[in-house]
């Protein structure tokens, strides 16, 4: 019988992923001035030894002011390389492919880590969730396409000048050079969730009147500049882009905008056409994050229809699906039905780090965990 698609290897450029169950990038708010810590080694290392086909290291800021929180990972200096390299080396020792998500948080920068926000008694919290200077934040140095805050309590961003645009573009390229030194197998550009690149794409956050705002071609200009620079520098290795395929903003709250003024699936299809011609290998399909009032219909696989629509529009681009994927058989069906080429799991993997092995059992596949764990799993797989 044919191996279930979840467990079929996939080769992109010079990299072979042992299966199509990938770990979605997830901020840990556990870095030390942008540097990965022991937490990252243990956390990510644990997944590397438990059968995922790839690990995507959390959003990693290309400049300090591009972090979401003061505790975010960064890669803006050479001193960030070594602790990342240690994690990469461990992943490789387990036969696990590992990449990193390069990010700039744009107008959503300088907020506290969730557990700091949750602690109302924390004296650093002088206004809602904005990370203040005394808490390591930089509320006066937050950037975006326009000076429109994300929410009533968010910092007011500084509208980026042409110089700022060039500075961020150069920072992405310098970050890619450091990714090479750290030994990463692939890079993912974070173009989703209301962070800087998505902010340029979306008319909700981009009200510029220069060549970076207005119609879709202009709004795509900065994102494509960054991705083109990254592609050129990361020439022979897999390059992915995560996008939000919709703002979930259709509806009365935005008025009767013309089609080109929105950011939704039709605009995403056009964007993917551009990504394809730049040589991007895979698009990781998320949604939302740029509009406080968004109301996504949260249910299992709720973002899969977006992956499917993008796959239909661009059959020769690899597509990833993510979002509330928890059930092995259902998740396998998304691949079987051609809705995506790989799946990324976030919270379900945190709940059950052995999910690849759980899925293997559910789909009657014999897989080998780390030798240290082998006996307990092979015994359970006895009939195979
Ligand atoms: C996330 N998510 C996320 N996404 C991303 O592109 N970069 C990131 O750094 C993070 N950070 C992050 C932290 C935590 C704690 C969570 C729970 C989520 C989103 C994540 O990658 C994924 O897309 C969503 O969580 C939906 O998938 P699941 O969790 O339903 O499988």
Coordinates of C-alpha atoms and ligand atoms in Angstrom, one line a residue:
X1 CA 0.0 0.0 0.0
X2 CA 1.0 3.5 -0.7
X3 CA 2.7 5.5 2.1
X4 CA 0.3 8.2 3.4
X5 CA 1.3 11.6 2.0
X6 CA 2.0 13.0 5.5
X7 CA 4.9 10.6 5.6
X8 CA 6.2 10.9 2.1
X9 CA 9.4 12.8 1.8
X10 CA 9.7 16.1 -0.1
X11 CA 12.7 17.5 -1.8
X12 CA 13.0 21.2 -2.4
X13 CA 16.2 22.4 -4.1
X14 CA 19.0 20.6 -2.2
X15 CA 17.0 19.8 0.9
X16 CA 15.0 16.6 1.6
X17 CA 12.3 16.8 4.2
X18 CA 11.6 13.4 5.7
X19 CA 7.9 14.0 5.9
X20 CA 5.3 16.7 5.4
X21 CA 4.4 17.3 9.1
X22 CA 6.1 20.5 9.9
X23 CA 6.3 22.6 13.1
X24 CA 4.8 26.0 12.7
X25 CA 6.8 29.0 13.9
X26 CA 5.9 29.9 17.5
X27 CA 7.3 32.8 19.5
X28 CA 8.6 31.7 22.9
X29 CA 9.3 35.1 24.4
X30 CA 12.4 33.5 26.0
X31 CA 15.3 35.2 24.3
X32 CA 18.1 37.3 25.9
X33 CA 18.6 40.5 23.9
X34 CA 17.5 38.6 20.8
X35 CA 19.7 35.6 21.5
X36 CA 18.4 32.1 21.6
X37 CA 18.6 30.5 25.1
X38 CA 18.7 27.1 26.6
X39 CA 14.9 27.2 26.4
X40 CA 15.1 27.3 22.6
X41 CA 17.5 24.4 22.5
X42 CA 15.4 22.2 24.7
X43 CA 12.1 23.2 23.2
X44 CA 13.1 23.0 19.6
X45 CA 15.5 20.1 20.2
X46 CA 12.6 18.1 21.7
X47 CA 10.6 18.4 18.5
X48 CA 13.7 17.6 16.4
X49 CA 13.9 14.3 18.2
X50 CA 10.2 13.5 17.9
X51 CA 9.7 13.1 14.2
X52 CA 8.6 16.3 12.6
X53 CA 9.7 16.8 9.0
X54 CA 10.8 20.4 9.6
X55 CA 11.1 22.9 12.3
X56 CA 10.4 26.6 11.5
X57 CA 12.1 28.6 14.2
X58 CA 9.9 31.4 15.5
X59 CA 9.6 34.9 14.1
X60 CA 13.2 36.3 14.4
X61 CA 13.6 40.0 14.1
X62 CA 16.0 41.4 11.5
X63 CA 16.4 44.7 13.4
X64 CA 15.9 45.3 17.2
X65 CA 12.8 47.5 16.7
X66 CA 11.3 44.8 14.6
X67 CA 10.7 42.5 17.5
X68 CA 7.2 42.0 18.8
X69 CA 8.3 41.8 22.4
X70 CA 11.6 42.6 24.2
X71 CA 12.0 38.8 24.6
X72 CA 11.8 37.9 20.9
X73 CA 14.5 36.2 18.9
X74 CA 16.7 38.4 16.8
X75 CA 19.3 38.0 14.1
X76 CA 20.5 41.6 13.7
X77 CA 24.1 41.0 14.9
X78 CA 26.7 38.3 14.5
X79 CA 26.5 37.5 18.2
X80 CA 23.1 36.0 17.5
X81 CA 24.5 33.3 15.2
X82 CA 26.2 30.9 17.6
X83 CA 23.2 30.0 19.9
X84 CA 21.1 29.4 16.7
X85 CA 23.8 27.3 15.2
X86 CA 23.8 25.1 18.3
X87 CA 20.1 24.4 17.7
X88 CA 20.6 23.8 14.0
X89 CA 23.4 21.3 14.8
X90 CA 21.2 19.4 17.2
X91 CA 18.3 19.2 14.7
X92 CA 20.7 17.9 12.1
X93 CA 22.0 15.3 14.5
X94 CA 18.4 14.0 14.6
X95 CA 17.9 14.0 10.9
X96 CA 15.5 17.0 11.1
X97 CA 15.5 19.8 8.7
X98 CA 15.4 23.3 10.3
X99 CA 14.7 26.7 9.0
X100 CA 14.0 30.1 10.5
X101 CA 11.2 32.7 10.0
X102 CA 12.7 36.2 9.4
X103 CA 10.5 39.0 10.6
X104 CA 9.8 42.6 11.2
X105 CA 6.9 43.3 13.5
X106 CA 6.1 46.8 12.0
X107 CA 3.4 48.6 13.9
X108 CA 2.8 45.6 16.1
X109 CA 6.2 45.9 17.7
X110 CA 7.0 46.7 21.4
X111 CA 4.3 44.8 23.2
X112 CA 4.8 42.7 26.3
X113 CA 5.0 38.9 26.2
X114 CA 1.6 37.4 27.0
X115 CA 2.4 36.3 30.5
X116 CA 3.6 39.9 31.3
X117 CA 0.3 41.3 29.9
X118 CA -1.6 38.8 32.0
X119 CA 0.0 40.0 35.1
X120 CA -1.8 43.2 36.0
X121 CA 0.3 43.7 39.1
X122 CA 3.4 44.0 37.0
X123 CA 4.7 47.5 37.6
X124 CA 6.2 47.7 34.1
X125 CA 2.6 47.9 32.7
X126 CA 1.8 51.6 32.6
X127 CA -0.5 51.4 29.6
X128 CA -2.3 48.2 28.4
X129 CA 0.0 45.8 26.6
X130 CA 2.5 48.3 25.1
X131 CA 6.1 47.4 26.3
X132 CA 7.3 50.7 27.9
X133 CA 10.9 51.8 27.9
X134 CA 11.4 50.7 31.6
X135 CA 10.2 47.2 30.6
X136 CA 12.7 47.0 27.7
X137 CA 10.2 48.3 25.0
X138 CA 10.6 51.0 22.4
X139 CA 7.1 52.6 21.9
X140 CA 8.6 55.7 20.3
X141 CA 10.5 53.8 17.7
X142 CA 7.8 51.7 16.1
X143 CA 7.5 51.7 12.3
X144 CA 4.8 51.0 9.7
X145 CA 3.8 51.9 6.2
X146 CA 1.6 54.7 7.6
X147 CA 1.2 56.3 11.0
X148 CA -2.0 54.3 11.8
X149 CA -1.8 52.3 15.1
X150 CA -2.9 48.7 15.1
X151 CA -5.4 49.2 18.0
X152 CA -6.5 52.0 20.4
X153 CA -3.8 51.0 22.8
X154 CA -1.0 50.3 20.3
X155 CA 1.9 52.6 19.8
X156 CA 1.5 55.1 17.0
X157 CA 3.9 54.0 14.3
X158 CA 6.3 56.2 12.4
X159 CA 5.5 56.1 8.6
X160 CA 8.6 54.7 6.9
X161 CA 10.6 56.9 4.6
X162 CA 12.3 55.6 1.5
X163 CA 15.5 55.4 3.6
X164 CA 13.7 53.3 6.3
X165 CA 12.5 51.0 3.5
X166 CA 16.1 50.5 2.2
X167 CA 17.3 50.0 5.8
X168 CA 14.9 47.1 6.5
X169 CA 15.5 45.6 3.1
X170 CA 19.3 45.6 3.8
X171 CA 18.6 44.1 7.3
X172 CA 16.7 41.2 5.8
X173 CA 19.7 40.5 3.5
X174 CA 22.2 40.7 6.3
X175 CA 20.0 38.4 8.3
X176 CA 20.1 35.9 5.5
X177 CA 23.9 35.9 5.5
X178 CA 23.8 35.1 9.2
X179 CA 21.3 32.3 8.5
X180 CA 23.9 30.7 6.1
X181 CA 26.5 30.9 8.9
X182 CA 24.1 29.3 11.4
X183 CA 23.6 26.4 9.0
X184 CA 19.8 26.7 8.4
X185 CA 18.3 24.6 5.7
X186 CA 15.6 27.1 4.6
X187 CA 14.4 30.6 5.3
X188 CA 10.8 31.7 5.6
X189 CA 9.9 35.4 5.2
X190 CA 7.1 36.4 7.6
X191 CA 4.6 38.2 5.4
X192 CA 1.5 37.4 7.6
X193 CA -0.4 38.3 10.8
X194 CA -0.3 42.1 10.5
X195 CA 3.4 42.5 10.7
X196 CA 5.4 44.8 8.5
X197 CA 5.2 43.0 5.2
X198 CA 1.5 42.3 5.6
X199 CA 1.0 45.9 6.7
X200 CA 2.3 47.1 3.3
X201 CA 0.1 44.6 1.4
X202 CA -3.1 45.6 3.2
X203 CA -5.0 48.8 2.6
X204 CA -6.1 48.7 6.2
X205 CA -2.6 49.6 7.4
X206 CA -1.1 51.1 4.2
X207 CA -2.5 54.5 3.3
X208 CA 0.6 55.8 1.6
X209 CA 0.3 58.1 -1.4
X210 CA 3.8 57.3 -2.8
X211 CA 4.8 54.4 -5.0
X212 CA 4.5 52.0 -2.0
X213 CA 0.8 52.6 -1.4
X214 CA -2.5 52.9 -3.2
X215 CA -3.1 50.2 -5.8
X216 CA -2.1 46.6 -5.3
X217 CA 1.0 46.9 -7.5
X218 CA 2.3 49.7 -5.3
X219 CA 1.4 47.9 -2.0
X220 CA 3.3 44.8 -3.2
X221 CA 6.4 46.9 -4.0
X222 CA 8.1 46.8 -0.6
X223 CA 7.3 43.1 0.2
X224 CA 8.6 42.1 -3.3
X225 CA 11.7 44.2 -2.8
X226 CA 12.5 42.4 0.4
X227 CA 11.7 38.9 -1.0
X228 CA 13.7 39.6 -4.1
X229 CA 16.7 40.6 -2.0
X230 CA 16.3 37.5 0.2
X231 CA 16.0 35.2 -2.8
X232 CA 19.1 36.6 -4.4
X233 CA 21.1 36.1 -1.2
X234 CA 19.6 32.7 -0.4
X235 CA 20.1 31.6 -4.0
X236 CA 20.3 27.8 -4.0
X237 CA 18.2 26.9 -0.9
X238 CA 14.5 26.6 -0.2
X239 CA 12.7 29.9 0.4
X240 CA 9.3 30.1 1.8
X241 CA 6.9 33.0 2.5
X242 CA 4.1 33.0 5.1
X243 CA 1.2 35.1 4.1
X244 CA -2.2 36.0 5.6
X245 CA -4.5 35.2 2.6
X246 CA -7.2 37.5 3.9
X247 CA -7.7 40.3 6.5
X248 CA -11.1 38.9 7.3
X249 CA -12.3 42.4 6.7
X250 CA -14.9 41.9 4.0
X251 CA -18.1 43.3 5.2
X252 CA -19.7 46.5 6.3
X253 CA -17.0 47.7 8.7
X254 CA -14.8 48.7 5.7
X255 CA -17.6 50.1 3.6
X256 CA -18.0 49.4 -0.1
X257 CA -14.3 49.3 -1.0
X258 CA -13.3 48.5 -4.6
X259 CA -11.8 45.1 -5.1
X260 CA -8.2 46.4 -5.3
X261 CA -8.5 48.2 -2.0
X262 CA -8.9 45.0 -0.1
X263 CA -6.5 42.3 1.0
X264 CA -8.1 38.9 0.4
X265 CA -7.8 35.7 -1.5
X266 CA -8.0 37.3 -5.0
X267 CA -5.1 39.8 -4.1
X268 CA -3.2 36.9 -2.5
X269 CA -3.4 34.9 -5.8
X270 CA -1.9 37.9 -7.6
X271 CA 0.8 38.2 -5.0
X272 CA 1.7 34.5 -5.3
X273 CA 2.1 35.0 -9.1
X274 CA 4.8 37.6 -8.3
X275 CA 6.4 35.3 -5.6
X276 CA 6.5 32.5 -8.2
X277 CA 8.3 34.7 -10.7
X278 CA 10.8 35.7 -8.0
X279 CA 11.5 32.0 -7.4
X280 CA 9.9 31.5 -4.0
X281 CA 9.5 27.7 -3.4
X282 CA 6.6 27.4 -1.0
X283 CA 3.9 29.6 0.4
X284 CA 2.7 28.9 3.9
X285 CA -1.0 30.0 4.1
X286 CA -2.2 31.6 7.2
X287 CA -4.8 34.4 7.6
X288 CA -5.6 37.5 9.6
X289 CA -3.8 39.5 12.2
X290 CA -4.1 43.0 10.8
X291 CA -7.5 44.0 12.0
X292 CA -8.5 44.1 15.7
X293 CA -12.2 43.3 14.8
X294 CA -11.4 40.2 12.7
X295 CA -13.8 37.3 13.2
X296 CA -12.3 34.2 11.6
X297 CA -14.7 31.2 11.7
X298 CA -12.5 29.2 14.1
X299 CA -12.9 25.5 13.5
X300 CA -10.6 22.5 12.5
X301 CA -8.7 23.3 9.3
X302 CA -10.4 26.7 8.9
X303 CA -7.6 28.1 6.8
X304 CA -7.3 25.1 4.5
X305 CA -9.8 26.6 2.0
X306 CA -7.3 29.4 1.4
X307 CA -4.4 27.0 0.9
X308 CA -6.6 25.1 -1.5
X309 CA -7.6 28.2 -3.5
X310 CA -4.0 29.2 -3.8
X311 CA -2.9 25.7 -4.8
X312 CA -5.6 25.7 -7.5
X313 CA -4.5 29.1 -8.8
X314 CA -0.8 28.1 -8.7
X315 CA -0.4 24.4 -9.1
X316 CA 3.3 24.6 -9.6
X317 CA 4.0 26.5 -6.3
X318 CA 4.3 24.4 -3.2
X319 CA 1.6 25.3 -0.6
X320 CA 1.5 24.8 3.1
X321 CA -1.7 24.7 5.2
X322 CA -1.9 25.6 8.9
X323 CA -4.5 26.4 11.5
X324 CA -6.2 24.0 14.0
X325 CA -4.9 20.9 12.3
X326 CA -5.2 18.2 15.0
X327 CA -6.7 14.9 13.6
X328 CA -4.2 12.7 11.6
X329 CA -6.8 11.2 9.2
X330 CA -8.4 14.5 8.4
X331 CA -5.0 16.2 8.0
X332 CA -3.9 13.4 5.7
X333 CA -7.1 14.0 3.6
X334 CA -6.0 17.6 2.9
X335 CA -2.9 16.4 1.3
X336 CA -4.7 13.5 -0.5
X337 CA -7.2 15.9 -1.9
X338 CA -4.5 18.2 -3.2
X339 CA -5.4 21.1 -1.0
X340 CA -1.8 21.6 0.1
X341 CA 1.6 20.0 -0.2
X342 CA 2.6 20.1 3.5
X343 CA 0.9 20.9 6.8
X344 CA 2.2 22.9 9.7
X345 CA 1.1 22.3 13.2
X346 CA 1.4 24.7 16.1
X347 CA -0.5 24.3 19.3
X348 CA -1.4 20.6 18.7
X349 CA 2.3 19.8 18.6
X350 CA 2.8 21.8 21.9
X351 CA 0.0 19.7 23.4
X352 CA 1.4 16.5 22.0
X353 CA 5.0 16.7 20.8
X354 CA 4.8 13.1 19.7
X355 CA 2.1 14.0 17.2
X356 CA 4.1 12.6 14.2
X357 CA 4.3 9.3 16.0
X358 CA 0.6 9.4 16.9
X359 CA -0.2 10.1 13.3
X360 CA 2.0 7.3 12.2
X361 CA 0.0 4.9 14.4
X362 CA -3.3 6.3 13.2
X363 CA -2.3 5.8 9.6
X364 CA -0.5 2.5 10.2
X365 CA 2.9 3.7 9.2
X366 CA 6.1 2.4 10.9
X367 CA 8.4 5.3 11.7
X368 CA 11.5 5.3 13.8
X369 CA 11.7 7.8 16.7
X370 CA 15.0 8.7 18.3
X371 CA 16.9 5.5 19.2
X372 CA 16.6 6.4 22.8
X373 CA 12.8 6.2 22.5
X374 CA 12.7 3.4 19.9
X375 CA 11.6 0.4 22.0
X376 CA 8.5 1.9 23.5
X377 CA 7.2 2.8 20.1
X378 CA 8.3 -0.3 18.2
X379 CA 6.5 -2.5 20.8
X380 CA 3.3 -0.6 20.2
X381 CA 3.7 -1.1 16.4
X382 CA 4.2 -4.9 16.9
X383 CA 1.6 -6.0 14.3
X384 CA 3.4 -4.1 11.6
Ligands
LIG1 C1 2.1 31.5 17.0 N1 2.0 31.7 15.6 C2 3.1 32.3 14.9 N2 3.1 32.5 13.6 C3 4.1 32.9 12.9 O1 4.1 33.0 11.7 N3 5.3 33.3 13.6 C4 5.4 33.2 15.0 O2 6.4 33.5 15.5 C5 4.2 32.7 15.7 N4 4.2 32.7 17.0 C6 3.2 32.0 17.7 C7 3.3 31.7 19.1 C8 2.4 30.9 19.7 C9 2.6 30.6 21.2 C10 1.3 30.4 19.0 C11 0.2 29.6 19.6 C12 1.2 30.7 17.6 C13 1.0 31.1 14.8 C14 1.2 29.7 14.6 O3 2.4 29.5 13.8 C15 0.1 29.0 13.8 O4 0.0 29.5 12.5 C16 -1.2 29.1 14.5 O5 -1.1 28.9 15.9 C17 -2.3 28.2 14.0 O6 -1.9 26.9 14.0 P1 -2.4 25.9 15.2 O7 -1.7 26.4 16.5 O8 -3.8 25.9 15.3 O9 -1.8 24.6 14.8

